[in-house]
Amino acid sequence: MKSIPSNPSNRTLSPREGLAACDLTQMWRVESGALRIDSARSGETSCFMRLALPGDVIGVEKWVGTDDALSVRALTPVTLTPVQASGPEMMHVLMETVVIAHQRCREVVSLRTGPASQRVKCLLLMFSDSVNHDARTTLECILPNLSDMADILDAAPETVSRVFSSMRKLDYLQDRKPHKVRFSSLALRAQALIPGMTASSAVRRGQMVGVRM
């Protein structure tokens, strides 16, 4: 296993800013925002693998000494805090990370298979939940730019734009303004449940959410 750098500081990343390979010798917990994690082997085209959302730990691959080549880039403004643990505490972090990684891989399936409209809805719900699972009032959630969303969803940007237009006509999206749109989480959950989320939890988490696009 790799040694942990001494006294690392919190990191903030702007949208589309990436972490250098040397940064990933340290494990980080995502405090806010969202990252995309891509495979990045030499000579191969970078390929989207999964998202990292608040609470997730990144950098485990390098820390345990695997040869996985990953690219980590912010999709929205991101705040990272260093993970400093040892002994049983570190074992808990590693076990937690395995469980979350499995969940993120399941989510990728929902984001890249099936009708494009369902995939867009799942992505909206994932990002709104990453801000506040149990909000009962309007909140604002920042989304990636259109090209990143299209890449994550394995869809053309034009397709994603058409889905948003269709959702506005059906009143799932409301109050369209430059860079902002309001949507009903409750209405979307009735049609696009994220893997692992029950219908009862979907109703419990229903809210009106403002999103930057």
Coordinates of C-alpha atoms in Angstrom, one line a residue:
M1 CA 0.0 0.0 0.0
K2 CA 1.1 3.6 -0.7
S3 CA 2.0 5.9 2.2
I4 CA -0.4 8.8 2.8
P5 CA 1.1 12.3 2.2
S6 CA 1.6 14.3 5.5
N7 CA -0.8 17.2 6.2
P8 CA -2.6 17.4 2.9
S9 CA -5.0 20.3 2.5
N10 CA -8.5 20.6 1.3
R11 CA -8.9 21.0 -2.5
T12 CA -11.4 22.9 -4.5
L13 CA -11.9 22.2 -8.2
S14 CA -13.6 24.3 -10.9
P15 CA -15.8 22.7 -13.5
R16 CA -13.7 20.7 -16.0
E17 CA -10.6 21.0 -13.8
G18 CA -8.9 17.6 -13.2
L19 CA -6.8 16.0 -10.5
A20 CA -3.2 15.2 -11.4
A21 CA -1.9 11.6 -11.0
C22 CA 0.2 12.7 -8.0
D23 CA -3.0 14.0 -6.3
L24 CA -4.5 10.5 -6.4
T25 CA -1.7 9.0 -4.2
Q26 CA -3.9 10.6 -1.5
M27 CA -7.4 9.4 -0.8
W28 CA -10.1 12.2 -0.9
R29 CA -13.7 12.4 0.2
V30 CA -16.0 14.4 -1.9
E31 CA -17.7 17.0 0.3
S32 CA -19.6 18.8 -2.4
G33 CA -20.0 18.7 -6.2
A34 CA -19.6 15.9 -8.6
L35 CA -16.6 14.3 -10.5
R36 CA -16.4 12.0 -13.4
I37 CA -14.0 9.2 -13.3
D38 CA -12.7 7.9 -16.7
S39 CA -10.3 5.1 -17.7
A40 CA -7.2 6.7 -19.1
R41 CA -4.8 4.0 -20.2
S42 CA -1.9 5.2 -22.5
G43 CA -2.8 4.9 -26.2
E44 CA -6.5 4.3 -25.5
T45 CA -9.4 6.8 -25.8
S46 CA -10.5 8.0 -22.4
C47 CA -13.8 6.3 -21.4
F48 CA -16.4 7.3 -18.8
M49 CA -16.5 4.8 -15.9
R50 CA -18.6 6.3 -13.1
L51 CA -19.5 9.4 -11.1
A52 CA -18.2 10.4 -7.7
L53 CA -20.8 12.3 -5.6
P54 CA -20.7 13.8 -2.0
G55 CA -19.6 11.3 0.5
D56 CA -17.7 9.1 -2.0
V57 CA -14.0 8.4 -1.5
I58 CA -11.7 8.6 -4.5
G59 CA -8.0 7.6 -4.9
V60 CA -8.3 4.1 -3.4
E61 CA -6.9 2.5 -6.6
K62 CA -3.6 4.4 -6.3
W63 CA -3.4 4.1 -2.6
V64 CA -3.6 0.3 -2.6
G65 CA -1.0 0.2 -5.5
T66 CA -3.1 -1.0 -8.4
D67 CA -2.0 -0.1 -12.0
D68 CA -5.4 1.3 -12.9
A69 CA -5.0 4.5 -14.9
L70 CA -7.8 6.9 -14.1
S71 CA -8.7 10.4 -15.0
V72 CA -10.7 12.4 -12.5
R73 CA -12.3 15.7 -13.5
A74 CA -14.8 18.0 -11.9
L75 CA -18.2 18.2 -13.5
T76 CA -19.4 21.0 -11.1
P77 CA -17.6 23.1 -8.5
V78 CA -16.1 20.5 -6.1
T79 CA -14.7 20.5 -2.6
L80 CA -12.5 17.5 -1.5
T81 CA -11.2 16.7 2.0
P82 CA -8.2 14.4 2.6
V83 CA -8.9 11.0 4.1
Q84 CA -6.5 10.4 7.0
A85 CA -7.1 7.1 8.7
S86 CA -5.3 4.0 9.9
G87 CA -6.0 0.6 11.4
P88 CA -9.7 -0.3 11.9
E89 CA -10.8 3.2 10.7
M90 CA -9.1 2.7 7.4
M91 CA -10.6 -0.7 7.0
H92 CA -14.0 0.8 7.5
V93 CA -13.2 3.5 4.8
L94 CA -12.1 0.8 2.4
M95 CA -15.2 -1.4 3.0
E96 CA -17.4 1.7 2.6
T97 CA -15.7 2.6 -0.7
V98 CA -16.2 -0.9 -2.1
V99 CA -20.0 -0.7 -1.4
I100 CA -20.3 2.8 -2.9
A101 CA -18.3 1.8 -6.0
H102 CA -20.7 -1.1 -6.6
Q103 CA -23.6 1.3 -6.3
R104 CA -22.0 3.8 -8.7
C105 CA -21.5 1.0 -11.2
R106 CA -25.2 0.0 -11.0
E107 CA -26.1 3.7 -11.6
V108 CA -24.0 3.7 -14.7
V109 CA -26.2 1.0 -16.2
S110 CA -29.3 3.2 -15.5
L111 CA -27.5 6.2 -17.1
R112 CA -26.4 4.4 -20.3
T113 CA -29.1 1.9 -21.2
G114 CA -32.8 2.3 -22.0
P115 CA -34.7 5.3 -23.5
A116 CA -32.8 8.6 -23.5
S117 CA -35.6 10.3 -21.6
Q118 CA -35.3 7.8 -18.7
R119 CA -31.5 8.3 -18.6
V120 CA -31.8 12.1 -18.4
K121 CA -34.3 11.8 -15.6
C122 CA -32.1 9.4 -13.7
L123 CA -29.2 11.9 -14.0
L124 CA -31.3 14.8 -12.8
L125 CA -32.4 12.8 -9.8
M126 CA -28.9 11.8 -8.9
F127 CA -27.6 15.4 -9.0
S128 CA -30.6 16.7 -7.0
D129 CA -30.1 14.0 -4.4
S130 CA -26.4 14.8 -4.1
V131 CA -27.3 18.3 -2.9
N132 CA -30.0 17.3 -0.3
H133 CA -31.8 13.9 0.0
D134 CA -34.6 15.2 2.2
A135 CA -35.1 18.8 1.2
R136 CA -38.7 20.0 1.4
T137 CA -38.2 23.4 -0.2
T138 CA -36.8 24.6 -3.5
L139 CA -33.1 24.3 -3.9
E140 CA -30.6 24.9 -6.6
C141 CA -28.5 22.1 -8.1
I142 CA -25.7 22.7 -10.6
L143 CA -25.4 20.2 -13.5
P144 CA -22.5 19.5 -15.9
N145 CA -22.4 21.2 -19.3
L146 CA -24.3 19.6 -22.1
S147 CA -21.3 17.8 -23.7
D148 CA -20.4 16.1 -20.4
M149 CA -24.0 15.1 -19.8
A150 CA -24.2 13.6 -23.3
D151 CA -20.9 11.7 -22.7
I152 CA -22.1 10.3 -19.4
L153 CA -25.5 9.3 -20.9
D154 CA -23.9 7.8 -24.0
A155 CA -26.1 10.1 -26.1
A156 CA -25.7 12.9 -28.6
P157 CA -25.9 16.4 -27.2
E158 CA -28.8 17.0 -29.6
T159 CA -30.7 14.1 -28.1
V160 CA -30.2 15.4 -24.6
S161 CA -31.5 18.8 -25.6
R162 CA -34.6 17.2 -27.2
V163 CA -35.3 15.4 -24.0
F164 CA -35.2 18.6 -22.0
S165 CA -37.5 20.3 -24.5
S166 CA -40.0 17.4 -24.3
M167 CA -39.9 17.4 -20.5
R168 CA -40.7 21.2 -20.5
K169 CA -43.7 20.5 -22.7
L170 CA -44.9 17.8 -20.3
D171 CA -44.4 20.2 -17.3
Y172 CA -41.8 18.1 -15.7
L173 CA -39.5 21.0 -16.2
Q174 CA -40.8 24.5 -15.3
D175 CA -39.8 28.1 -15.3
R176 CA -37.1 27.8 -18.0
K177 CA -34.6 30.6 -17.7
P178 CA -31.0 31.1 -19.0
H179 CA -28.9 28.4 -17.3
K180 CA -31.7 27.5 -14.9
V181 CA -34.7 25.2 -14.9
R182 CA -37.0 24.0 -12.1
F183 CA -38.2 20.4 -12.0
S184 CA -40.4 18.3 -9.8
S185 CA -38.3 15.5 -8.3
L186 CA -41.5 13.8 -7.2
A187 CA -42.9 13.7 -10.7
L188 CA -39.7 12.4 -12.2
R189 CA -39.3 9.7 -9.5
A190 CA -42.7 8.3 -10.5
Q191 CA -41.2 7.4 -13.8
A192 CA -37.4 6.9 -13.3
L193 CA -36.4 5.3 -10.0
I194 CA -32.6 5.2 -9.4
P195 CA -31.4 1.6 -8.8
G196 CA -31.7 0.8 -5.1
M197 CA -34.4 3.4 -4.4
T198 CA -37.9 2.2 -3.5
A199 CA -41.1 3.9 -4.5
S200 CA -41.8 4.9 -0.9
S201 CA -38.4 6.7 -0.6
A202 CA -39.1 8.3 -3.9
V203 CA -42.3 9.8 -2.5
R204 CA -40.6 10.8 0.7
R205 CA -38.0 12.7 -1.2
G206 CA -40.3 14.5 -3.5
Q207 CA -39.6 18.2 -3.9
M208 CA -39.3 21.1 -6.3
V209 CA -35.7 21.5 -7.4
G210 CA -34.0 24.4 -9.3
V211 CA -31.2 23.3 -11.6
R212 CA -28.5 25.2 -13.4
M213 CA -27.8 23.9 -16.9

